[in-house]
Amino acid sequence: DEKQKEFGRIGEEVGAKFKLERRFKSMGNSGAAGRVGDERRSLSEKKQALLRQIREENPQTSVPKC
């Protein structure tokens, strides 16, 4: 249950980072967009690892879409 909550929180954070990255790109600040993009990709990898861990522990578990 705690891992599912963390999965959802990370999903929301990935979405927020994506919006922020697009905003920086549209403003012409590619350096900041690159840093935020790197953070977003790192969080996405963490989210996928957590998903694998949740499914290994209980394959029947339904993970909410974030």
mmCIF file with all atom_site columns, N, CA and C in Angstrom:
data_model
loop_
_atom_site.group_PDB
_atom_site.id
_atom_site.type_symbol
_atom_site.label_atom_id
_atom_site.label_alt_id
_atom_site.label_comp_id
_atom_site.label_asym_id
_atom_site.label_entity_id
_atom_site.label_seq_id
_atom_site.pdbx_PDB_ins_code
_atom_site.Cartn_x
_atom_site.Cartn_y
_atom_site.Cartn_z
_atom_site.occupancy
_atom_site.B_iso_or_equiv
_atom_site.pdbx_formal_charge
_atom_site.auth_seq_id
_atom_site.auth_comp_id
_atom_site.auth_asym_id
_atom_site.auth_atom_id
_atom_site.pdbx_PDB_model_num
ATOM 1   N N  . ASP A 1 1  ? 0.821  -1.193  0.000   1.00 0.00 ? 1  ASP A N  1
ATOM 2   C CA . ASP A 1 1  ? 0.000  0.000   0.000   1.00 0.00 ? 1  ASP A CA 1
ATOM 3   C C  . ASP A 1 1  ? 0.868  1.261   0.000   1.00 0.00 ? 1  ASP A C  1
ATOM 4   N N  . GLU A 1 2  ? 1.899  1.254   0.811   1.00 0.00 ? 2  GLU A N  1
ATOM 5   C CA . GLU A 1 2  ? 2.809  2.406   0.874   1.00 0.00 ? 2  GLU A CA 1
ATOM 6   C C  . GLU A 1 2  ? 3.538  2.590   -0.464  1.00 0.00 ? 2  GLU A C  1
ATOM 7   N N  . LYS A 1 3  ? 3.903  1.478   -1.090  1.00 0.00 ? 3  LYS A N  1
ATOM 8   C CA . LYS A 1 3  ? 4.600  1.561   -2.372  1.00 0.00 ? 3  LYS A CA 1
ATOM 9   C C  . LYS A 1 3  ? 3.677  2.087   -3.460  1.00 0.00 ? 3  LYS A C  1
ATOM 10  N N  . GLN A 1 4  ? 2.398  1.752   -3.397  1.00 0.00 ? 4  GLN A N  1
ATOM 11  C CA . GLN A 1 4  ? 1.450  2.267   -4.379  1.00 0.00 ? 4  GLN A CA 1
ATOM 12  C C  . GLN A 1 4  ? 1.277  3.772   -4.227  1.00 0.00 ? 4  GLN A C  1
ATOM 13  N N  . LYS A 1 5  ? 1.256  4.247   -2.989  1.00 0.00 ? 5  LYS A N  1
ATOM 14  C CA . LYS A 1 5  ? 1.161  5.690   -2.756  1.00 0.00 ? 5  LYS A CA 1
ATOM 15  C C  . LYS A 1 5  ? 2.392  6.398   -3.298  1.00 0.00 ? 5  LYS A C  1
ATOM 16  N N  . GLU A 1 6  ? 3.567  5.808   -3.064  1.00 0.00 ? 6  GLU A N  1
ATOM 17  C CA . GLU A 1 6  ? 4.795  6.397   -3.574  1.00 0.00 ? 6  GLU A CA 1
ATOM 18  C C  . GLU A 1 6  ? 4.793  6.394   -5.103  1.00 0.00 ? 6  GLU A C  1
ATOM 19  N N  . PHE A 1 7  ? 4.279  5.314   -5.699  1.00 0.00 ? 7  PHE A N  1
ATOM 20  C CA . PHE A 1 7  ? 4.177  5.219   -7.150  1.00 0.00 ? 7  PHE A CA 1
ATOM 21  C C  . PHE A 1 7  ? 3.322  6.365   -7.698  1.00 0.00 ? 7  PHE A C  1
ATOM 22  N N  . GLY A 1 8  ? 2.189  6.622   -7.057  1.00 0.00 ? 8  GLY A N  1
ATOM 23  C CA . GLY A 1 8  ? 1.317  7.718   -7.483  1.00 0.00 ? 8  GLY A CA 1
ATOM 24  C C  . GLY A 1 8  ? 1.969  9.073   -7.315  1.00 0.00 ? 8  GLY A C  1
ATOM 25  N N  . ARG A 1 9  ? 2.670  9.265   -6.191  1.00 0.00 ? 9  ARG A N  1
ATOM 26  C CA . ARG A 1 9  ? 3.344  10.532  -5.936  1.00 0.00 ? 9  ARG A CA 1
ATOM 27  C C  . ARG A 1 9  ? 4.424  10.788  -6.983  1.00 0.00 ? 9  ARG A C  1
ATOM 28  N N  . ILE A 1 10 ? 5.185  9.758   -7.306  1.00 0.00 ? 10 ILE A N  1
ATOM 29  C CA . ILE A 1 10 ? 6.238  9.904   -8.309  1.00 0.00 ? 10 ILE A CA 1
ATOM 30  C C  . ILE A 1 10 ? 5.617  10.205  -9.670  1.00 0.00 ? 10 ILE A C  1
ATOM 31  N N  . GLY A 1 11 ? 4.501  9.549   -9.970  1.00 0.00 ? 11 GLY A N  1
ATOM 32  C CA . GLY A 1 11 ? 3.818  9.812   -11.239 1.00 0.00 ? 11 GLY A CA 1
ATOM 33  C C  . GLY A 1 11 ? 3.377  11.257  -11.370 1.00 0.00 ? 11 GLY A C  1
ATOM 34  N N  . GLU A 1 12 ? 2.849  11.809  -10.291 1.00 0.00 ? 12 GLU A N  1
ATOM 35  C CA . GLU A 1 12 ? 2.435  13.215  -10.305 1.00 0.00 ? 12 GLU A CA 1
ATOM 36  C C  . GLU A 1 12 ? 3.635  14.130  -10.475 1.00 0.00 ? 12 GLU A C  1
ATOM 37  N N  . GLU A 1 13 ? 4.733  13.783  -9.824  1.00 0.00 ? 13 GLU A N  1
ATOM 38  C CA . GLU A 1 13 ? 5.936  14.605  -9.918  1.00 0.00 ? 13 GLU A CA 1
ATOM 39  C C  . GLU A 1 13 ? 6.520  14.556  -11.335 1.00 0.00 ? 13 GLU A C  1
ATOM 40  N N  . VAL A 1 14 ? 6.458  13.388  -11.973 1.00 0.00 ? 14 VAL A N  1
ATOM 41  C CA . VAL A 1 14 ? 6.937  13.266  -13.354 1.00 0.00 ? 14 VAL A CA 1
ATOM 42  C C  . VAL A 1 14 ? 6.112  14.171  -14.269 1.00 0.00 ? 14 VAL A C  1
ATOM 43  N N  . GLY A 1 15 ? 4.807  14.174  -14.067 1.00 0.00 ? 15 GLY A N  1
ATOM 44  C CA . GLY A 1 15 ? 3.938  15.040  -14.868 1.00 0.00 ? 15 GLY A CA 1
ATOM 45  C C  . GLY A 1 15 ? 4.254  16.513  -14.675 1.00 0.00 ? 15 GLY A C  1
ATOM 46  N N  . ALA A 1 16 ? 4.494  16.892  -13.435 1.00 0.00 ? 16 ALA A N  1
ATOM 47  C CA . ALA A 1 16 ? 4.823  18.290  -13.146 1.00 0.00 ? 16 ALA A CA 1
ATOM 48  C C  . ALA A 1 16 ? 6.163  18.684  -13.776 1.00 0.00 ? 16 ALA A C  1
ATOM 49  N N  . LYS A 1 17 ? 7.133  17.781  -13.709 1.00 0.00 ? 17 LYS A N  1
ATOM 50  C CA . LYS A 1 17 ? 8.449  18.064  -14.308 1.00 0.00 ? 17 LYS A CA 1
ATOM 51  C C  . LYS A 1 17 ? 8.326  18.202  -15.822 1.00 0.00 ? 17 LYS A C  1
ATOM 52  N N  . PHE A 1 18 ? 7.450  17.386  -16.435 1.00 0.00 ? 18 PHE A N  1
ATOM 53  C CA . PHE A 1 18 ? 7.263  17.459  -17.876 1.00 0.00 ? 18 PHE A CA 1
ATOM 54  C C  . PHE A 1 18 ? 6.697  18.819  -18.278 1.00 0.00 ? 18 PHE A C  1
ATOM 55  N N  . LYS A 1 19 ? 5.712  19.301  -17.526 1.00 0.00 ? 19 LYS A N  1
ATOM 56  C CA . LYS A 1 19 ? 5.134  20.617  -17.816 1.00 0.00 ? 19 LYS A CA 1
ATOM 57  C C  . LYS A 1 19 ? 6.173  21.716  -17.640 1.00 0.00 ? 19 LYS A C  1
ATOM 58  N N  . LEU A 1 20 ? 6.961  21.612  -16.576 1.00 0.00 ? 20 LEU A N  1
ATOM 59  C CA . LEU A 1 20 ? 7.991  22.610  -16.321 1.00 0.00 ? 20 LEU A CA 1
ATOM 60  C C  . LEU A 1 20 ? 9.049  22.596  -17.429 1.00 0.00 ? 20 LEU A C  1
ATOM 61  N N  . GLU A 1 21 ? 9.412  21.408  -17.881 1.00 0.00 ? 21 GLU A N  1
ATOM 62  C CA . GLU A 1 21 ? 10.394 21.282  -18.964 1.00 0.00 ? 21 GLU A CA 1
ATOM 63  C C  . GLU A 1 21 ? 9.870  21.953  -20.236 1.00 0.00 ? 21 GLU A C  1
ATOM 64  N N  . ARG A 1 22 ? 8.607  21.710  -20.575 1.00 0.00 ? 22 ARG A N  1
ATOM 65  C CA . ARG A 1 22 ? 8.024  22.344  -21.766 1.00 0.00 ? 22 ARG A CA 1
ATOM 66  C C  . ARG A 1 22 ? 7.988  23.854  -21.625 1.00 0.00 ? 22 ARG A C  1
ATOM 67  N N  . ARG A 1 23 ? 7.689  24.338  -20.422 1.00 0.00 ? 23 ARG A N  1
ATOM 68  C CA . ARG A 1 23 ? 7.635  25.780  -20.202 1.00 0.00 ? 23 ARG A CA 1
ATOM 69  C C  . ARG A 1 23 ? 9.010  26.402  -20.412 1.00 0.00 ? 23 ARG A C  1
ATOM 70  N N  . PHE A 1 24 ? 10.056 25.781  -19.854 1.00 0.00 ? 24 PHE A N  1
ATOM 71  C CA . PHE A 1 24 ? 11.407 26.304  -20.032 1.00 0.00 ? 24 PHE A CA 1
ATOM 72  C C  . PHE A 1 24 ? 11.814 26.294  -21.506 1.00 0.00 ? 24 PHE A C  1
ATOM 73  N N  . LYS A 1 25 ? 11.463 25.226  -22.216 1.00 0.00 ? 25 LYS A N  1
ATOM 74  C CA . LYS A 1 25 ? 11.798 25.158  -23.645 1.00 0.00 ? 25 LYS A CA 1
ATOM 75  C C  . LYS A 1 25 ? 11.113 26.273  -24.412 1.00 0.00 ? 25 LYS A C  1
ATOM 76  N N  . SER A 1 26 ? 9.841  26.527  -24.097 1.00 0.00 ? 26 SER A N  1
ATOM 77  C CA . SER A 1 26 ? 9.108  27.561  -24.830 1.00 0.00 ? 26 SER A CA 1
ATOM 78  C C  . SER A 1 26 ? 9.657  28.953  -24.540 1.00 0.00 ? 26 SER A C  1
ATOM 79  N N  . MET A 1 27 ? 10.270 29.120  -23.370 1.00 0.00 ? 27 MET A N  1
ATOM 80  C CA . MET A 1 27 ? 10.853 30.418  -23.017 1.00 0.00 ? 27 MET A CA 1
ATOM 81  C C  . MET A 1 27 ? 12.269 30.556  -23.574 1.00 0.00 ? 27 MET A C  1
ATOM 82  N N  . GLY A 1 28 ? 12.790 29.497  -24.165 1.00 0.00 ? 28 GLY A N  1
ATOM 83  C CA . GLY A 1 28 ? 14.121 29.549  -24.745 1.00 0.00 ? 28 GLY A CA 1
ATOM 84  C C  . GLY A 1 28 ? 15.227 29.233  -23.759 1.00 0.00 ? 28 GLY A C  1
ATOM 85  N N  . ASN A 1 29 ? 14.896 28.729  -22.608 1.00 0.00 ? 29 ASN A N  1
ATOM 86  C CA . ASN A 1 29 ? 15.896 28.401  -21.592 1.00 0.00 ? 29 ASN A CA 1
ATOM 87  C C  . ASN A 1 29 ? 16.189 26.899  -21.669 1.00 0.00 ? 29 ASN A C  1
ATOM 88  N N  . SER A 1 30 ? 17.005 26.517  -22.624 1.00 0.00 ? 30 SER A N  1
ATOM 89  C CA . SER A 1 30 ? 17.263 25.097  -22.857 1.00 0.00 ? 30 SER A CA 1
ATOM 90  C C  . SER A 1 30 ? 18.109 24.458  -21.756 1.00 0.00 ? 30 SER A C  1
ATOM 91  N N  . GLY A 1 31 ? 18.942 25.241  -21.085 1.00 0.00 ? 31 GLY A N  1
ATOM 92  C CA . GLY A 1 31 ? 19.755 24.701  -19.996 1.00 0.00 ? 31 GLY A CA 1
ATOM 93  C C  . GLY A 1 31 ? 18.890 24.209  -18.846 1.00 0.00 ? 31 GLY A C  1
ATOM 94  N N  . ALA A 1 32 ? 17.958 25.049  -18.435 1.00 0.00 ? 32 ALA A N  1
ATOM 95  C CA . ALA A 1 32 ? 17.053 24.665  -17.348 1.00 0.00 ? 32 ALA A CA 1
ATOM 96  C C  . ALA A 1 32 ? 16.147 23.523  -17.798 1.00 0.00 ? 32 ALA A C  1
ATOM 97  N N  . ALA A 1 33 ? 15.695 23.563  -19.046 1.00 0.00 ? 33 ALA A N  1
ATOM 98  C CA . ALA A 1 33 ? 14.846 22.491  -19.567 1.00 0.00 ? 33 ALA A CA 1
ATOM 99  C C  . ALA A 1 33 ? 15.590 21.159  -19.549 1.00 0.00 ? 33 ALA A C  1
ATOM 100 N N  . GLY A 1 34 ? 16.872 21.193  -19.873 1.00 0.00 ? 34 GLY A N  1
ATOM 101 C CA . GLY A 1 34 ? 17.677 19.976  -19.853 1.00 0.00 ? 34 GLY A CA 1
ATOM 102 C C  . GLY A 1 34 ? 17.828 19.404  -18.459 1.00 0.00 ? 34 GLY A C  1
ATOM 103 N N  . ARG A 1 35 ? 18.061 20.280  -17.490 1.00 0.00 ? 35 ARG A N  1
ATOM 104 C CA . ARG A 1 35 ? 18.183 19.803  -16.102 1.00 0.00 ? 35 ARG A CA 1
ATOM 105 C C  . ARG A 1 35 ? 16.876 19.194  -15.606 1.00 0.00 ? 35 ARG A C  1
ATOM 106 N N  . VAL A 1 36 ? 15.766 19.867  -15.884 1.00 0.00 ? 36 VAL A N  1
ATOM 107 C CA . VAL A 1 36 ? 14.461 19.355  -15.452 1.00 0.00 ? 36 VAL A CA 1
ATOM 108 C C  . VAL A 1 36 ? 14.153 18.050  -16.187 1.00 0.00 ? 36 VAL A C  1
ATOM 109 N N  . GLY A 1 37 ? 14.528 17.978  -17.453 1.00 0.00 ? 37 GLY A N  1
ATOM 110 C CA . GLY A 1 37 ? 14.320 16.755  -18.227 1.00 0.00 ? 37 GLY A CA 1
ATOM 111 C C  . GLY A 1 37 ? 15.110 15.589  -17.657 1.00 0.00 ? 37 GLY A C  1
ATOM 112 N N  . ASP A 1 38 ? 16.332 15.859  -17.228 1.00 0.00 ? 38 ASP A N  1
ATOM 113 C CA . ASP A 1 38 ? 17.146 14.807  -16.599 1.00 0.00 ? 38 ASP A CA 1
ATOM 114 C C  . ASP A 1 38 ? 16.499 14.319  -15.308 1.00 0.00 ? 38 ASP A C  1
ATOM 115 N N  . GLU A 1 39 ? 15.989 15.246  -14.515 1.00 0.00 ? 39 GLU A N  1
ATOM 116 C CA . GLU A 1 39 ? 15.299 14.876  -13.274 1.00 0.00 ? 39 GLU A CA 1
ATOM 117 C C  . GLU A 1 39 ? 14.061 14.042  -13.581 1.00 0.00 ? 39 GLU A C  1
ATOM 118 N N  . ARG A 1 40 ? 13.325 14.449  -14.608 1.00 0.00 ? 40 ARG A N  1
ATOM 119 C CA . ARG A 1 40 ? 12.103 13.731  -14.997 1.00 0.00 ? 40 ARG A CA 1
ATOM 120 C C  . ARG A 1 40 ? 12.423 12.309  -15.429 1.00 0.00 ? 40 ARG A C  1
ATOM 121 N N  . ARG A 1 41 ? 13.474 12.151  -16.236 1.00 0.00 ? 41 ARG A N  1
ATOM 122 C CA . ARG A 1 41 ? 13.860 10.815  -16.689 1.00 0.00 ? 41 ARG A CA 1
ATOM 123 C C  . ARG A 1 41 ? 14.308 9.943   -15.520 1.00 0.00 ? 41 ARG A C  1
ATOM 124 N N  . SER A 1 42 ? 15.023 10.535  -14.585 1.00 0.00 ? 42 SER A N  1
ATOM 125 C CA . SER A 1 42 ? 15.462 9.801   -13.403 1.00 0.00 ? 42 SER A CA 1
ATOM 126 C C  . SER A 1 42 ? 14.263 9.325   -12.583 1.00 0.00 ? 42 SER A C  1
ATOM 127 N N  . LEU A 1 43 ? 13.283 10.206  -12.401 1.00 0.00 ? 43 LEU A N  1
ATOM 128 C CA . LEU A 1 43 ? 12.081 9.835   -11.669 1.00 0.00 ? 43 LEU A CA 1
ATOM 129 C C  . LEU A 1 43 ? 11.289 8.757   -12.408 1.00 0.00 ? 43 LEU A C  1
ATOM 130 N N  . SER A 1 44 ? 11.266 8.836   -13.735 1.00 0.00 ? 44 SER A N  1
ATOM 131 C CA . SER A 1 44 ? 10.561 7.820   -14.523 1.00 0.00 ? 44 SER A CA 1
ATOM 132 C C  . SER A 1 44 ? 11.204 6.452   -14.343 1.00 0.00 ? 44 SER A C  1
ATOM 133 N N  . GLU A 1 45 ? 12.523 6.423   -14.316 1.00 0.00 ? 45 GLU A N  1
ATOM 134 C CA . GLU A 1 45 ? 13.221 5.158   -14.090 1.00 0.00 ? 45 GLU A CA 1
ATOM 135 C C  . GLU A 1 45 ? 12.916 4.611   -12.698 1.00 0.00 ? 45 GLU A C  1
ATOM 136 N N  . LYS A 1 46 ? 12.881 5.499   -11.703 1.00 0.00 ? 46 LYS A N  1
ATOM 137 C CA . LYS A 1 46 ? 12.560 5.088   -10.339 1.00 0.00 ? 46 LYS A CA 1
ATOM 138 C C  . LYS A 1 46 ? 11.132 4.555   -10.277 1.00 0.00 ? 46 LYS A C  1
ATOM 139 N N  . LYS A 1 47 ? 10.229 5.204   -11.002 1.00 0.00 ? 47 LYS A N  1
ATOM 140 C CA . LYS A 1 47 ? 8.831  4.771   -11.034 1.00 0.00 ? 47 LYS A CA 1
ATOM 141 C C  . LYS A 1 47 ? 8.711  3.379   -11.649 1.00 0.00 ? 47 LYS A C  1
ATOM 142 N N  . GLN A 1 48 ? 9.431  3.134   -12.741 1.00 0.00 ? 48 GLN A N  1
ATOM 143 C CA . GLN A 1 48 ? 9.384  1.820   -13.385 1.00 0.00 ? 48 GLN A CA 1
ATOM 144 C C  . GLN A 1 48 ? 9.965  0.738   -12.481 1.00 0.00 ? 48 GLN A C  1
ATOM 145 N N  . ALA A 1 49 ? 11.040 1.043   -11.778 1.00 0.00 ? 49 ALA A N  1
ATOM 146 C CA . ALA A 1 49 ? 11.643 0.071   -10.854 1.00 0.00 ? 49 ALA A CA 1
ATOM 147 C C  . ALA A 1 49 ? 10.670 -0.242  -9.722  1.00 0.00 ? 49 ALA A C  1
ATOM 148 N N  . LEU A 1 50 ? 9.990  0.767   -9.213  1.00 0.00 ? 50 LEU A N  1
ATOM 149 C CA . LEU A 1 50 ? 9.020  0.561   -8.153  1.00 0.00 ? 50 LEU A CA 1
ATOM 150 C C  . LEU A 1 50 ? 7.851  -0.277  -8.655  1.00 0.00 ? 50 LEU A C  1
ATOM 151 N N  . LEU A 1 51 ? 7.421  -0.047  -9.876  1.00 0.00 ? 51 LEU A N  1
ATOM 152 C CA . LEU A 1 51 ? 6.340  -0.830  -10.463 1.00 0.00 ? 51 LEU A CA 1
ATOM 153 C C  . LEU A 1 51 ? 6.737  -2.304  -10.579 1.00 0.00 ? 51 LEU A C  1
ATOM 154 N N  . ARG A 1 52 ? 7.956  -2.549  -11.033 1.00 0.00 ? 52 ARG A N  1
ATOM 155 C CA . ARG A 1 52 ? 8.436  -3.939  -11.121 1.00 0.00 ? 52 ARG A CA 1
ATOM 156 C C  . ARG A 1 52 ? 8.446  -4.589  -9.746  1.00 0.00 ? 52 ARG A C  1
ATOM 157 N N  . GLN A 1 53 ? 8.893  -3.840  -8.749  1.00 0.00 ? 53 GLN A N  1
ATOM 158 C CA . GLN A 1 53 ? 8.961  -4.367  -7.385  1.00 0.00 ? 53 GLN A CA 1
ATOM 159 C C  . GLN A 1 53 ? 7.560  -4.676  -6.853  1.00 0.00 ? 53 GLN A C  1
ATOM 160 N N  . ILE A 1 54 ? 6.606  -3.806  -7.098  1.00 0.00 ? 54 ILE A N  1
ATOM 161 C CA . ILE A 1 54 ? 5.229  -4.030  -6.659  1.00 0.00 ? 54 ILE A CA 1
ATOM 162 C C  . ILE A 1 54 ? 4.670  -5.280  -7.316  1.00 0.00 ? 54 ILE A C  1
ATOM 163 N N  . ARG A 1 55 ? 4.900  -5.432  -8.610  1.00 0.00 ? 55 ARG A N  1
ATOM 164 C CA . ARG A 1 55 ? 4.360  -6.584  -9.339  1.00 0.00 ? 55 ARG A CA 1
ATOM 165 C C  . ARG A 1 55 ? 5.042  -7.892  -8.956  1.00 0.00 ? 55 ARG A C  1
ATOM 166 N N  . GLU A 1 56 ? 6.323  -7.833  -8.583  1.00 0.00 ? 56 GLU A N  1
ATOM 167 C CA . GLU A 1 56 ? 7.013  -9.036  -8.138  1.00 0.00 ? 56 GLU A CA 1
ATOM 168 C C  . GLU A 1 56 ? 6.448  -9.515  -6.801  1.00 0.00 ? 56 GLU A C  1
ATOM 169 N N  . GLU A 1 57 ? 6.166  -8.570  -5.905  1.00 0.00 ? 57 GLU A N  1
ATOM 170 C CA . GLU A 1 57 ? 5.639  -8.926  -4.591  1.00 0.00 ? 57 GLU A CA 1
ATOM 171 C C  . GLU A 1 57 ? 4.237  -9.484  -4.674  1.00 0.00 ? 57 GLU A C  1
ATOM 172 N N  . ASN A 1 58 ? 3.406  -8.891  -5.525  1.00 0.00 ? 58 ASN A N  1
ATOM 173 C CA . ASN A 1 58 ? 2.028  -9.349  -5.658  1.00 0.00 ? 58 ASN A CA 1
ATOM 174 C C  . ASN A 1 58 ? 1.555  -9.100  -7.097  1.00 0.00 ? 58 ASN A C  1
ATOM 175 N N  . PRO A 1 59 ? 1.629  -10.126 -7.941  1.00 0.00 ? 59 PRO A N  1
ATOM 176 C CA . PRO A 1 59 ? 1.242  -9.942  -9.351  1.00 0.00 ? 59 PRO A CA 1
ATOM 177 C C  . PRO A 1 59 ? -0.226 -9.549  -9.545  1.00 0.00 ? 59 PRO A C  1
ATOM 178 N N  . GLN A 1 60 ? -1.060 -9.823  -8.556  1.00 0.00 ? 60 GLN A N  1
ATOM 179 C CA . GLN A 1 60 ? -2.496 -9.517  -8.672  1.00 0.00 ? 60 GLN A CA 1
ATOM 180 C C  . GLN A 1 60 ? -2.811 -8.056  -8.380  1.00 0.00 ? 60 GLN A C  1
ATOM 181 N N  . THR A 1 61 ? -1.842 -7.323  -7.843  1.00 0.00 ? 61 THR A N  1
ATOM 182 C CA . THR A 1 61 ? -2.069 -5.943  -7.412  1.00 0.00 ? 61 THR A CA 1
ATOM 183 C C  . THR A 1 61 ? -2.365 -5.036  -8.602  1.00 0.00 ? 61 THR A C  1
ATOM 184 N N  . SER A 1 62 ? -3.366 -4.217  -8.438  1.00 0.00 ? 62 SER A N  1
ATOM 185 C CA . SER A 1 62 ? -3.705 -3.216  -9.447  1.00 0.00 ? 62 SER A CA 1
ATOM 186 C C  . SER A 1 62 ? -3.031 -1.919  -9.060  1.00 0.00 ? 62 SER A C  1
ATOM 187 N N  . VAL A 1 63 ? -2.204 -1.400  -9.950  1.00 0.00 ? 63 VAL A N  1
ATOM 188 C CA . VAL A 1 63 ? -1.485 -0.151  -9.685  1.00 0.00 ? 63 VAL A CA 1
ATOM 189 C C  . VAL A 1 63 ? -2.257 0.979   -10.349 1.00 0.00 ? 63 VAL A C  1
ATOM 190 N N  . PRO A 1 64 ? -2.581 2.018   -9.602  1.00 0.00 ? 64 PRO A N  1
ATOM 191 C CA . PRO A 1 64 ? -3.377 3.121   -10.172 1.00 0.00 ? 64 PRO A CA 1
ATOM 192 C C  . PRO A 1 64 ? -2.595 3.881   -11.237 1.00 0.00 ? 64 PRO A C  1
ATOM 193 N N  . LYS A 1 65 ? -3.319 4.337   -12.221 1.00 0.00 ? 65 LYS A N  1
ATOM 194 C CA . LYS A 1 65 ? -2.715 5.188   -13.251 1.00 0.00 ? 65 LYS A CA 1
ATOM 195 C C  . LYS A 1 65 ? -2.582 6.587   -12.697 1.00 0.00 ? 65 LYS A C  1
ATOM 196 N N  . CYS A 1 66 ? -1.409 7.182   -12.872 1.00 0.00 ? 66 CYS A N  1
ATOM 197 C CA . CYS A 1 66 ? -1.161 8.530   -12.354 1.00 0.00 ? 66 CYS A CA 1
ATOM 198 C C  . CYS A 1 66 ? -0.977 9.494   -13.478 1.00 0.00 ? 66 CYS A C  1
#
